[in-house]
Amino acid sequence: MQDNQMTSEEIVDRYFLEHRAKVLDIAAFLDRIDRSGSKEKDFRIIALLKCIDELQSGDENRTKRILELLSDHSIEPIDVASTKGASGAPPTS
Amino acid sequence: MSYIDPHIHMVSRTTDDYQRMAQAGCVAITEPAFWAGFDRSSSQGFFDYFRQLTDTEPKRAATYGIKHHCWLCINPKEAEDVGFAREVISIIPEFLDCPTVLGIGEIGLNKNSKNELIILEEQLALAESANQLVLVHTPHLEDKLKGTNLIMDAIDNTSLDPTRVLIDHVEEHTIKSVLDRGFWAGMTLYPDSKCTPQRAADCIEMYGTDRLWINSAGDWGPSDPLAVPKCRLELASRGHSEELINTISFGNPLDFLSKSGKFSIS
Ligand SMILES: [Zn+2]
């Protein structure tokens, strides 16, 4: 296992502005959806909001837990692949 | 410092990309057979694609001093029609003796369907009987976790040695189980899905470099043929050693690919 070579202050100095911008992008994305006037929340947005809750958790491995939130947890193969694409969130979440 | 990009689809890229990769230090690439963005209308379409991978593309790469090798298969996105997929599988053996064919790949699953799994198992059997290395594609996004587990179970049901199988496109929720079960793992550096160079660097810090490589999987979609040198730069800027950077982007792919007995960088 490799130690991170940077101190926490160096990490914040280096990456903070980039991730500040990403949070603003998410906020603007949600605002844009609100302005469209739709009352129904898309399952992908519901999943995204759950991920944002998960970010608030103080525990480690946020990335893994968020990927798991966005995963299909069924075990058996599906009968037929009726599409080729993936949507980024399980339809039931 | 030289690097290898062990997973990139150069049939979808321009010669300008070859030039930029060569300028960035790329000395060798391997190109798995994949979905072209549309379904081929006949198995003859795959015959021509395999000729492109084994004949045309190595010549194009050589112009820039890059060694080109490839992997052959029918990809999981075109595996739902089992009869069609079997026709394609039947033409693979005649290409396996080509000097630049390293094995079967990128096989795997896409939507985790029963037919995809049947065709995966039949191609694993081909790899077994022809003693080939295997390069595995794991599904996208919400399908990855389930698909990765189904694929590893399918491989465990064969006599294939896990150290001769690389499971690609791992992320933070799949990397540990892939490595724990004895396979090699690949991290794909994509702008919007899979791993960014930063997250790949994080995984290297968390899991080390053993049995791990990085690749761009550059293709016809949003992707970056210079993603490997970008990840090397990310690691260097964090203070990681030249030795670590060389291991992840040159030594490890060289070790795994050399198991084919056919890989060379000269
Ligand atoms: Zn690929």
mmCIF file of C-alpha atoms and ligand atoms in Angstrom:
data_model
loop_
_atom_site.group_PDB
_atom_site.id
_atom_site.type_symbol
_atom_site.label_atom_id
_atom_site.label_comp_id
_atom_site.label_asym_id
_atom_site.label_seq_id
_atom_site.Cartn_x
_atom_site.Cartn_y
_atom_site.Cartn_z
ATOM 1 C CA MET A 1 0.000 0.000 0.000
ATOM 2 C CA GLN A 2 1.327 3.416 -0.962
ATOM 3 C CA ASP A 3 1.161 6.313 1.448
ATOM 4 C CA ASN A 4 -0.356 9.483 0.135
ATOM 5 C CA GLN A 5 2.596 11.768 -0.396
ATOM 6 C CA MET A 6 0.632 14.986 0.263
ATOM 7 C CA THR A 7 -0.471 16.559 3.532
ATOM 8 C CA SER A 8 -4.136 17.325 4.085
ATOM 9 C CA GLU A 9 -3.443 21.038 3.648
ATOM 10 C CA GLU A 10 -1.652 20.396 0.356
ATOM 11 C CA ILE A 11 -4.589 18.301 -0.859
ATOM 12 C CA VAL A 12 -7.085 21.040 0.003
ATOM 13 C CA ASP A 13 -4.916 23.765 -1.532
ATOM 14 C CA ARG A 14 -4.516 21.776 -4.704
ATOM 15 C CA TYR A 15 -8.044 20.437 -5.287
ATOM 16 C CA PHE A 16 -10.466 22.734 -3.436
ATOM 17 C CA LEU A 17 -11.362 25.146 -6.255
ATOM 18 C CA GLU A 18 -11.918 22.271 -8.689
ATOM 19 C CA HIS A 19 -14.392 20.596 -6.334
ATOM 20 C CA ARG A 20 -16.042 23.885 -5.299
ATOM 21 C CA ALA A 21 -16.822 24.288 -9.002
ATOM 22 C CA LYS A 22 -18.242 20.754 -9.168
ATOM 23 C CA VAL A 23 -20.622 21.436 -6.253
ATOM 24 C CA LEU A 24 -21.820 24.592 -8.021
ATOM 25 C CA ASP A 25 -22.367 22.570 -11.194
ATOM 26 C CA ILE A 26 -24.594 20.134 -9.272
ATOM 27 C CA ALA A 27 -26.553 23.021 -7.715
ATOM 28 C CA ALA A 28 -27.036 24.679 -11.102
ATOM 29 C CA PHE A 29 -28.099 21.351 -12.623
ATOM 30 C CA LEU A 30 -30.779 20.847 -9.934
ATOM 31 C CA ASP A 31 -31.936 24.496 -10.340
ATOM 32 C CA ARG A 32 -32.218 23.963 -14.094
ATOM 33 C CA ILE A 33 -34.471 20.949 -13.548
ATOM 34 C CA ASP A 34 -36.614 22.942 -11.084
ATOM 35 C CA ARG A 35 -37.011 25.766 -13.601
ATOM 36 C CA SER A 36 -38.338 23.290 -16.140
ATOM 37 C CA GLY A 37 -41.443 23.140 -13.941
ATOM 38 C CA SER A 38 -41.717 19.344 -13.700
ATOM 39 C CA LYS A 39 -43.112 18.091 -10.384
ATOM 40 C CA GLU A 40 -42.052 14.466 -10.944
ATOM 41 C CA LYS A 41 -38.554 13.571 -9.783
ATOM 42 C CA ASP A 42 -36.621 11.358 -12.162
ATOM 43 C CA PHE A 43 -35.258 8.187 -10.502
ATOM 44 C CA ARG A 44 -31.733 9.299 -11.394
ATOM 45 C CA ILE A 45 -32.174 12.584 -9.527
ATOM 46 C CA ILE A 46 -33.581 10.746 -6.508
ATOM 47 C CA ALA A 47 -30.457 8.548 -6.593
ATOM 48 C CA LEU A 48 -28.211 11.596 -6.934
ATOM 49 C CA LEU A 49 -29.809 13.240 -3.887
ATOM 50 C CA LYS A 50 -29.222 10.035 -1.892
ATOM 51 C CA CYS A 51 -25.574 10.188 -2.934
ATOM 52 C CA ILE A 52 -25.363 13.770 -1.695
ATOM 53 C CA ASP A 53 -26.705 12.608 1.682
ATOM 54 C CA GLU A 54 -24.027 9.912 1.708
ATOM 55 C CA LEU A 55 -21.353 12.570 1.175
ATOM 56 C CA GLN A 56 -22.295 14.085 4.537
ATOM 57 C CA SER A 57 -21.303 10.887 6.283
ATOM 58 C CA GLY A 58 -18.047 11.286 8.133
ATOM 59 C CA ASP A 59 -16.983 7.738 7.371
ATOM 60 C CA GLU A 60 -14.268 6.759 4.920
ATOM 61 C CA ASN A 61 -14.868 5.025 1.578
ATOM 62 C CA ARG A 62 -17.537 7.490 0.408
ATOM 63 C CA THR A 63 -16.691 6.730 -3.226
ATOM 64 C CA LYS A 64 -17.280 2.997 -2.798
ATOM 65 C CA ARG A 65 -20.517 3.532 -0.880
ATOM 66 C CA ILE A 66 -21.835 5.968 -3.479
ATOM 67 C CA LEU A 67 -20.989 3.555 -6.303
ATOM 68 C CA GLU A 68 -22.875 0.868 -4.368
ATOM 69 C CA LEU A 69 -25.877 3.201 -3.989
ATOM 70 C CA LEU A 70 -25.823 3.605 -7.766
ATOM 71 C CA SER A 71 -25.592 -0.156 -8.414
ATOM 72 C CA ASP A 72 -28.086 -2.867 -9.273
ATOM 73 C CA HIS A 73 -27.893 -5.285 -6.319
ATOM 74 C CA SER A 74 -29.779 -8.167 -7.918
ATOM 75 C CA ILE A 75 -27.818 -11.383 -8.389
ATOM 76 C CA GLU A 76 -29.437 -13.409 -11.188
ATOM 77 C CA PRO A 77 -28.850 -12.694 -14.897
ATOM 78 C CA ILE A 78 -31.808 -10.935 -16.552
ATOM 79 C CA ASP A 79 -33.832 -12.880 -19.143
ATOM 80 C CA VAL A 80 -33.156 -10.616 -22.122
ATOM 81 C CA ALA A 81 -31.033 -7.522 -22.763
ATOM 82 C CA SER A 82 -33.656 -5.307 -24.389
ATOM 83 C CA THR A 83 -31.352 -2.300 -24.486
ATOM 84 C CA LYS A 84 -27.580 -1.816 -24.670
ATOM 85 C CA GLY A 85 -27.236 1.305 -22.541
ATOM 86 C CA ALA A 86 -27.036 1.978 -18.812
ATOM 87 C CA SER A 87 -28.695 4.940 -17.092
ATOM 88 C CA GLY A 88 -26.252 5.481 -14.221
ATOM 89 C CA ALA A 89 -28.651 4.566 -11.416
ATOM 90 C CA PRO A 90 -30.745 1.484 -10.727
ATOM 91 C CA PRO A 91 -34.378 2.176 -11.793
ATOM 92 C CA THR A 92 -35.777 1.249 -8.379
ATOM 93 C CA SER A 93 -33.577 3.506 -6.241
ATOM 94 C CA MET B 1 9.806 7.654 -19.694
ATOM 95 C CA SER B 2 8.068 5.122 -21.927
ATOM 96 C CA TYR B 3 4.541 3.883 -21.283
ATOM 97 C CA ILE B 4 2.144 1.219 -22.595
ATOM 98 C CA ASP B 5 -1.572 1.869 -23.107
ATOM 99 C CA PRO B 6 -2.883 -1.703 -22.806
ATOM 100 C CA HIS B 7 -6.494 -0.968 -23.807
ATOM 101 C CA ILE B 8 -7.323 1.489 -26.573
ATOM 102 C CA HIS B 9 -9.510 1.256 -29.682
ATOM 103 C CA MET B 10 -7.336 2.844 -32.327
ATOM 104 C CA VAL B 11 -9.675 1.891 -35.198
ATOM 105 C CA SER B 12 -11.817 4.752 -33.824
ATOM 106 C CA ARG B 13 -8.953 7.231 -33.496
ATOM 107 C CA THR B 14 -7.027 9.401 -35.926
ATOM 108 C CA THR B 15 -3.365 9.254 -36.872
ATOM 109 C CA ASP B 16 -3.007 12.585 -35.016
ATOM 110 C CA ASP B 17 -3.762 10.603 -31.852
ATOM 111 C CA TYR B 18 -0.992 8.108 -32.680
ATOM 112 C CA GLN B 19 1.382 11.036 -33.123
ATOM 113 C CA ARG B 20 0.414 12.682 -29.823
ATOM 114 C CA MET B 21 0.642 9.357 -27.969
ATOM 115 C CA ALA B 22 4.109 8.724 -29.414
ATOM 116 C CA GLN B 23 5.185 12.221 -28.405
ATOM 117 C CA ALA B 24 3.925 11.544 -24.861
ATOM 118 C CA GLY B 25 6.084 8.386 -24.603
ATOM 119 C CA CYS B 26 3.739 5.607 -25.753
ATOM 120 C CA VAL B 27 5.750 2.682 -27.123
ATOM 121 C CA ALA B 28 3.084 -0.033 -27.306
ATOM 122 C CA ILE B 29 -0.672 -0.481 -27.203
ATOM 123 C CA THR B 30 -3.079 -3.393 -27.183
ATOM 124 C CA GLU B 31 -6.469 -3.137 -28.835
ATOM 125 C CA PRO B 32 -9.360 -5.389 -27.761
ATOM 126 C CA ALA B 33 -12.168 -6.181 -30.191
ATOM 127 C CA PHE B 34 -15.285 -4.217 -29.228
ATOM 128 C CA TRP B 35 -18.641 -2.806 -30.313
ATOM 129 C CA ALA B 36 -18.386 -0.370 -33.213
ATOM 130 C CA GLY B 37 -21.312 1.782 -32.004
ATOM 131 C CA PHE B 38 -23.678 -0.169 -34.268
ATOM 132 C CA ASP B 39 -24.428 -3.864 -34.720
ATOM 133 C CA ARG B 40 -22.642 -5.570 -37.610
ATOM 134 C CA SER B 41 -25.035 -7.078 -40.129
ATOM 135 C CA SER B 42 -23.067 -10.295 -40.640
ATOM 136 C CA SER B 43 -20.204 -12.328 -39.227
ATOM 137 C CA GLN B 44 -18.278 -11.284 -42.350
ATOM 138 C CA GLY B 45 -18.215 -7.798 -40.823
ATOM 139 C CA PHE B 46 -16.220 -9.277 -37.938
ATOM 140 C CA PHE B 47 -13.880 -11.094 -40.311
ATOM 141 C CA ASP B 48 -13.014 -7.737 -41.875
ATOM 142 C CA TYR B 49 -12.707 -6.123 -38.418
ATOM 143 C CA PHE B 50 -10.275 -8.867 -37.318
ATOM 144 C CA ARG B 51 -8.223 -8.237 -40.488
ATOM 145 C CA GLN B 52 -8.154 -4.549 -39.616
ATOM 146 C CA LEU B 53 -6.953 -5.364 -36.073
ATOM 147 C CA THR B 54 -4.297 -7.865 -37.130
ATOM 148 C CA ASP B 55 -3.029 -6.279 -40.337
ATOM 149 C CA THR B 56 -3.983 -2.640 -40.954
ATOM 150 C CA GLU B 57 -3.722 -1.190 -37.462
ATOM 151 C CA PRO B 58 -0.229 -2.572 -36.643
ATOM 152 C CA LYS B 59 1.077 -0.889 -39.799
ATOM 153 C CA ARG B 60 -0.580 2.434 -38.919
ATOM 154 C CA ALA B 61 0.884 2.305 -35.384
ATOM 155 C CA ALA B 62 4.352 1.391 -36.666
ATOM 156 C CA THR B 63 4.495 4.685 -38.564
ATOM 157 C CA TYR B 64 4.752 6.355 -35.153
ATOM 158 C CA GLY B 65 7.097 3.810 -33.598
ATOM 159 C CA ILE B 66 4.275 2.229 -31.572
ATOM 160 C CA LYS B 67 3.946 -1.569 -31.350
ATOM 161 C CA HIS B 68 0.346 -2.690 -31.864
ATOM 162 C CA HIS B 69 -1.169 -5.938 -30.530
ATOM 163 C CA CYS B 70 -4.800 -7.001 -30.306
ATOM 164 C CA TRP B 71 -7.381 -9.265 -28.661
ATOM 165 C CA LEU B 72 -10.214 -10.975 -30.541
ATOM 166 C CA CYS B 73 -13.767 -11.862 -29.555
ATOM 167 C CA ILE B 74 -17.403 -10.986 -30.007
ATOM 168 C CA ASN B 75 -18.194 -8.223 -27.540
ATOM 169 C CA PRO B 76 -21.085 -8.596 -25.069
ATOM 170 C CA LYS B 77 -23.169 -5.846 -26.722
ATOM 171 C CA GLU B 78 -23.554 -8.076 -29.796
ATOM 172 C CA ALA B 79 -23.930 -11.315 -27.835
ATOM 173 C CA GLU B 80 -27.693 -11.265 -27.264
ATOM 174 C CA ASP B 81 -28.241 -13.128 -30.552
ATOM 175 C CA VAL B 82 -26.546 -16.399 -29.589
ATOM 176 C CA GLY B 83 -26.622 -17.898 -33.102
ATOM 177 C CA PHE B 84 -24.956 -14.830 -34.585
ATOM 178 C CA ALA B 85 -22.384 -14.692 -31.779
ATOM 179 C CA ARG B 86 -21.475 -18.353 -32.358
ATOM 180 C CA GLU B 87 -20.865 -17.644 -36.041
ATOM 181 C CA VAL B 88 -18.397 -14.930 -35.018
ATOM 182 C CA ILE B 89 -16.719 -17.175 -32.431
ATOM 183 C CA SER B 90 -16.183 -19.795 -35.141
ATOM 184 C CA ILE B 91 -13.955 -17.443 -37.157
ATOM 185 C CA ILE B 92 -11.708 -16.451 -34.227
ATOM 186 C CA PRO B 93 -9.445 -19.572 -34.186
ATOM 187 C CA GLU B 94 -8.032 -18.897 -37.660
ATOM 188 C CA PHE B 95 -6.666 -15.564 -36.362
ATOM 189 C CA LEU B 96 -5.227 -16.818 -33.063
ATOM 190 C CA ASP B 97 -1.872 -17.756 -34.589
ATOM 191 C CA CYS B 98 -1.285 -14.208 -35.879
ATOM 192 C CA PRO B 99 1.921 -12.920 -34.263
ATOM 193 C CA THR B 100 0.205 -9.884 -32.710
ATOM 194 C CA VAL B 101 -2.922 -11.569 -31.290
ATOM 195 C CA LEU B 102 -2.495 -11.797 -27.502
ATOM 196 C CA GLY B 103 -5.689 -13.550 -26.484
ATOM 197 C CA ILE B 104 -9.476 -13.406 -26.179
ATOM 198 C CA GLY B 105 -10.972 -10.006 -25.348
ATOM 199 C CA GLU B 106 -12.658 -7.884 -24.404
ATOM 200 C CA ILE B 107 -15.250 -10.469 -23.445
ATOM 201 C CA GLY B 108 -17.623 -10.019 -20.530
ATOM 202 C CA LEU B 109 -21.125 -8.769 -19.884
ATOM 203 C CA ASN B 110 -23.069 -5.621 -20.772
ATOM 204 C CA LYS B 111 -26.634 -5.860 -19.375
ATOM 205 C CA ASN B 112 -25.943 -9.096 -17.445
ATOM 206 C CA SER B 113 -28.369 -11.157 -19.524
ATOM 207 C CA LYS B 114 -28.600 -14.926 -19.801
ATOM 208 C CA ASN B 115 -27.488 -14.949 -23.447
ATOM 209 C CA GLU B 116 -24.547 -12.638 -22.757
ATOM 210 C CA LEU B 117 -23.491 -15.090 -20.055
ATOM 211 C CA ILE B 118 -23.780 -18.086 -22.416
ATOM 212 C CA ILE B 119 -21.541 -16.385 -24.969
ATOM 213 C CA LEU B 120 -19.096 -15.319 -22.251
ATOM 214 C CA GLU B 121 -18.850 -18.948 -21.091
ATOM 215 C CA GLU B 122 -18.303 -20.201 -24.651
ATOM 216 C CA GLN B 123 -15.491 -17.699 -25.206
ATOM 217 C CA LEU B 124 -13.909 -18.619 -21.866
ATOM 218 C CA ALA B 125 -13.990 -22.224 -23.089
ATOM 219 C CA LEU B 126 -12.233 -21.137 -26.289
ATOM 220 C CA ALA B 127 -9.553 -19.365 -24.231
ATOM 221 C CA GLU B 128 -9.181 -22.507 -22.126
ATOM 222 C CA SER B 129 -8.832 -24.888 -25.062
ATOM 223 C CA ALA B 130 -6.503 -22.584 -27.024
ATOM 224 C CA ASN B 131 -4.500 -21.593 -23.916
ATOM 225 C CA GLN B 132 -5.122 -17.877 -24.430
ATOM 226 C CA LEU B 133 -4.881 -14.879 -22.102
ATOM 227 C CA VAL B 134 -8.236 -13.233 -21.363
ATOM 228 C CA LEU B 135 -9.120 -9.533 -21.229
ATOM 229 C CA VAL B 136 -12.494 -8.899 -19.589
ATOM 230 C CA HIS B 137 -14.859 -5.955 -20.084
ATOM 231 C CA THR B 138 -17.060 -5.277 -17.065
ATOM 232 C CA PRO B 139 -20.459 -3.588 -17.530
ATOM 233 C CA HIS B 140 -21.190 0.108 -17.313
ATOM 234 C CA LEU B 141 -22.514 2.150 -14.413
ATOM 235 C CA GLU B 142 -25.319 0.476 -12.406
ATOM 236 C CA ASP B 143 -24.625 -2.893 -14.044
ATOM 237 C CA LYS B 144 -20.925 -3.086 -13.124
ATOM 238 C CA LEU B 145 -21.096 -4.512 -9.592
ATOM 239 C CA LYS B 146 -23.464 -7.344 -10.481
ATOM 240 C CA GLY B 147 -21.722 -8.058 -13.796
ATOM 241 C CA THR B 148 -18.258 -8.173 -12.259
ATOM 242 C CA ASN B 149 -19.423 -10.776 -9.743
ATOM 243 C CA LEU B 150 -21.177 -12.878 -12.416
ATOM 244 C CA ILE B 151 -18.056 -12.755 -14.605
ATOM 245 C CA MET B 152 -15.697 -13.786 -11.789
ATOM 246 C CA ASP B 153 -18.011 -16.683 -10.906
ATOM 247 C CA ALA B 154 -18.069 -17.796 -14.554
ATOM 248 C CA ILE B 155 -14.262 -17.744 -14.722
ATOM 249 C CA ASP B 156 -14.009 -19.646 -11.445
ATOM 250 C CA ASN B 157 -16.038 -22.417 -13.104
ATOM 251 C CA THR B 158 -13.253 -22.903 -15.681
ATOM 252 C CA SER B 159 -9.691 -24.137 -15.355
ATOM 253 C CA LEU B 160 -8.365 -20.694 -16.382
ATOM 254 C CA ASP B 161 -5.586 -19.422 -14.139
ATOM 255 C CA PRO B 162 -6.788 -16.087 -12.673
ATOM 256 C CA THR B 163 -3.301 -14.635 -13.084
ATOM 257 C CA ARG B 164 -3.815 -15.003 -16.858
ATOM 258 C CA VAL B 165 -7.068 -13.012 -16.756
ATOM 259 C CA LEU B 166 -7.298 -9.214 -16.516
ATOM 260 C CA ILE B 167 -10.632 -7.763 -15.407
ATOM 261 C CA ASP B 168 -10.897 -4.250 -16.777
ATOM 262 C CA HIS B 169 -12.839 -1.093 -15.915
ATOM 263 C CA VAL B 170 -12.698 -1.711 -12.146
ATOM 264 C CA GLU B 171 -13.757 1.092 -9.810
ATOM 265 C CA GLU B 172 -13.722 1.595 -6.058
ATOM 266 C CA HIS B 173 -16.610 -0.873 -5.497
ATOM 267 C CA THR B 174 -15.078 -3.716 -7.536
ATOM 268 C CA ILE B 175 -11.296 -3.385 -7.366
ATOM 269 C CA LYS B 176 -10.812 -5.159 -4.044
ATOM 270 C CA SER B 177 -12.834 -8.262 -4.871
ATOM 271 C CA VAL B 178 -11.124 -8.603 -8.279
ATOM 272 C CA LEU B 179 -7.658 -8.450 -6.702
ATOM 273 C CA ASP B 180 -8.646 -10.617 -3.720
ATOM 274 C CA ARG B 181 -9.838 -13.358 -6.089
ATOM 275 C CA GLY B 182 -6.419 -13.448 -7.752
ATOM 276 C CA PHE B 183 -7.157 -11.667 -11.043
ATOM 277 C CA TRP B 184 -5.323 -8.770 -12.599
ATOM 278 C CA ALA B 185 -7.321 -5.523 -12.594
ATOM 279 C CA GLY B 186 -7.440 -2.599 -15.019
ATOM 280 C CA MET B 187 -8.532 0.946 -14.278
ATOM 281 C CA THR B 188 -9.956 2.826 -17.246
ATOM 282 C CA LEU B 189 -9.459 6.576 -17.247
ATOM 283 C CA TYR B 190 -12.573 8.251 -18.659
ATOM 284 C CA PRO B 191 -13.839 11.813 -18.354
ATOM 285 C CA ASP B 192 -17.477 11.014 -17.362
ATOM 286 C CA SER B 193 -17.639 7.370 -16.322
ATOM 287 C CA LYS B 194 -15.275 4.751 -14.906
ATOM 288 C CA CYS B 195 -12.172 6.329 -13.198
ATOM 289 C CA THR B 196 -10.678 9.773 -13.566
ATOM 290 C CA PRO B 197 -6.862 10.009 -13.402
ATOM 291 C CA GLN B 198 -7.276 11.434 -9.876
ATOM 292 C CA ARG B 199 -9.443 8.541 -8.645
ATOM 293 C CA ALA B 200 -7.097 6.017 -10.247
ATOM 294 C CA ALA B 201 -4.218 7.641 -8.365
ATOM 295 C CA ASP B 202 -6.307 7.356 -5.168
ATOM 296 C CA CYS B 203 -6.856 3.621 -5.808
ATOM 297 C CA ILE B 204 -3.122 3.106 -6.348
ATOM 298 C CA GLU B 205 -2.508 4.827 -3.009
ATOM 299 C CA MET B 206 -5.104 2.580 -1.320
ATOM 300 C CA TYR B 207 -4.396 -0.782 -3.010
ATOM 301 C CA GLY B 208 -0.800 -0.535 -4.240
ATOM 302 C CA THR B 209 0.384 -1.502 -7.720
ATOM 303 C CA ASP B 210 0.349 -5.297 -7.556
ATOM 304 C CA ARG B 211 -1.555 -6.867 -10.535
ATOM 305 C CA LEU B 212 -2.943 -3.468 -11.530
ATOM 306 C CA TRP B 213 -2.704 -1.399 -14.719
ATOM 307 C CA ILE B 214 -4.200 1.794 -16.123
ATOM 308 C CA ASN B 215 -5.533 2.400 -19.627
ATOM 309 C CA SER B 216 -7.374 5.026 -21.639
ATOM 310 C CA ALA B 217 -9.833 2.708 -23.413
ATOM 311 C CA GLY B 218 -9.934 5.532 -25.961
ATOM 312 C CA ASP B 219 -12.678 4.867 -28.506
ATOM 313 C CA TRP B 220 -15.382 6.654 -30.521
ATOM 314 C CA GLY B 221 -17.125 8.068 -27.401
ATOM 315 C CA PRO B 222 -16.019 10.620 -24.795
ATOM 316 C CA SER B 223 -12.515 9.374 -23.987
ATOM 317 C CA ASP B 224 -8.936 10.614 -23.975
ATOM 318 C CA PRO B 225 -6.080 8.804 -25.747
ATOM 319 C CA LEU B 226 -3.633 10.726 -23.529
ATOM 320 C CA ALA B 227 -5.289 9.640 -20.273
ATOM 321 C CA VAL B 228 -2.387 7.362 -19.253
ATOM 322 C CA PRO B 229 0.260 10.129 -19.369
ATOM 323 C CA LYS B 230 -2.218 12.389 -17.533
ATOM 324 C CA CYS B 231 -2.483 9.845 -14.718
ATOM 325 C CA ARG B 232 1.307 9.532 -14.649
ATOM 326 C CA LEU B 233 1.500 13.317 -14.250
ATOM 327 C CA GLU B 234 -1.119 13.201 -11.477
ATOM 328 C CA LEU B 235 0.954 10.601 -9.607
ATOM 329 C CA ALA B 236 4.193 12.555 -10.111
ATOM 330 C CA SER B 237 2.607 15.793 -8.915
ATOM 331 C CA ARG B 238 1.525 14.015 -5.713
ATOM 332 C CA GLY B 239 5.147 13.106 -5.082
ATOM 333 C CA HIS B 240 5.037 9.439 -6.091
ATOM 334 C CA SER B 241 8.283 7.877 -7.255
ATOM 335 C CA GLU B 242 9.354 7.326 -10.830
ATOM 336 C CA GLU B 243 9.550 3.624 -9.922
ATOM 337 C CA LEU B 244 5.859 3.479 -8.925
ATOM 338 C CA ILE B 245 4.779 5.405 -12.024
ATOM 339 C CA ASN B 246 6.857 3.140 -14.233
ATOM 340 C CA THR B 247 5.418 0.017 -12.571
ATOM 341 C CA ILE B 248 1.781 0.990 -13.094
ATOM 342 C CA SER B 249 2.127 2.290 -16.660
ATOM 343 C CA PHE B 250 4.921 0.162 -18.107
ATOM 344 C CA GLY B 251 6.220 -2.694 -15.937
ATOM 345 C CA ASN B 252 2.843 -4.179 -15.014
ATOM 346 C CA PRO B 253 1.348 -4.209 -18.521
ATOM 347 C CA LEU B 254 4.648 -5.621 -19.795
ATOM 348 C CA ASP B 255 4.500 -8.425 -17.181
ATOM 349 C CA PHE B 256 0.889 -9.394 -17.877
ATOM 350 C CA LEU B 257 1.012 -9.103 -21.660
ATOM 351 C CA SER B 258 4.289 -11.061 -21.824
ATOM 352 C CA LYS B 259 2.430 -14.112 -20.495
ATOM 353 C CA SER B 260 1.043 -14.407 -24.044
ATOM 354 C CA GLY B 261 4.546 -15.220 -25.323
ATOM 355 C CA LYS B 262 3.883 -12.793 -28.200
ATOM 356 C CA PHE B 263 4.088 -9.301 -26.718
ATOM 357 C CA SER B 264 7.098 -7.199 -27.606
ATOM 358 C CA ILE B 265 7.933 -3.507 -27.516
ATOM 359 C CA SER B 266 10.788 -3.664 -30.016
HETATM 360 ZN ZN ZN C 1 -12.672 -1.329 -24.634
#
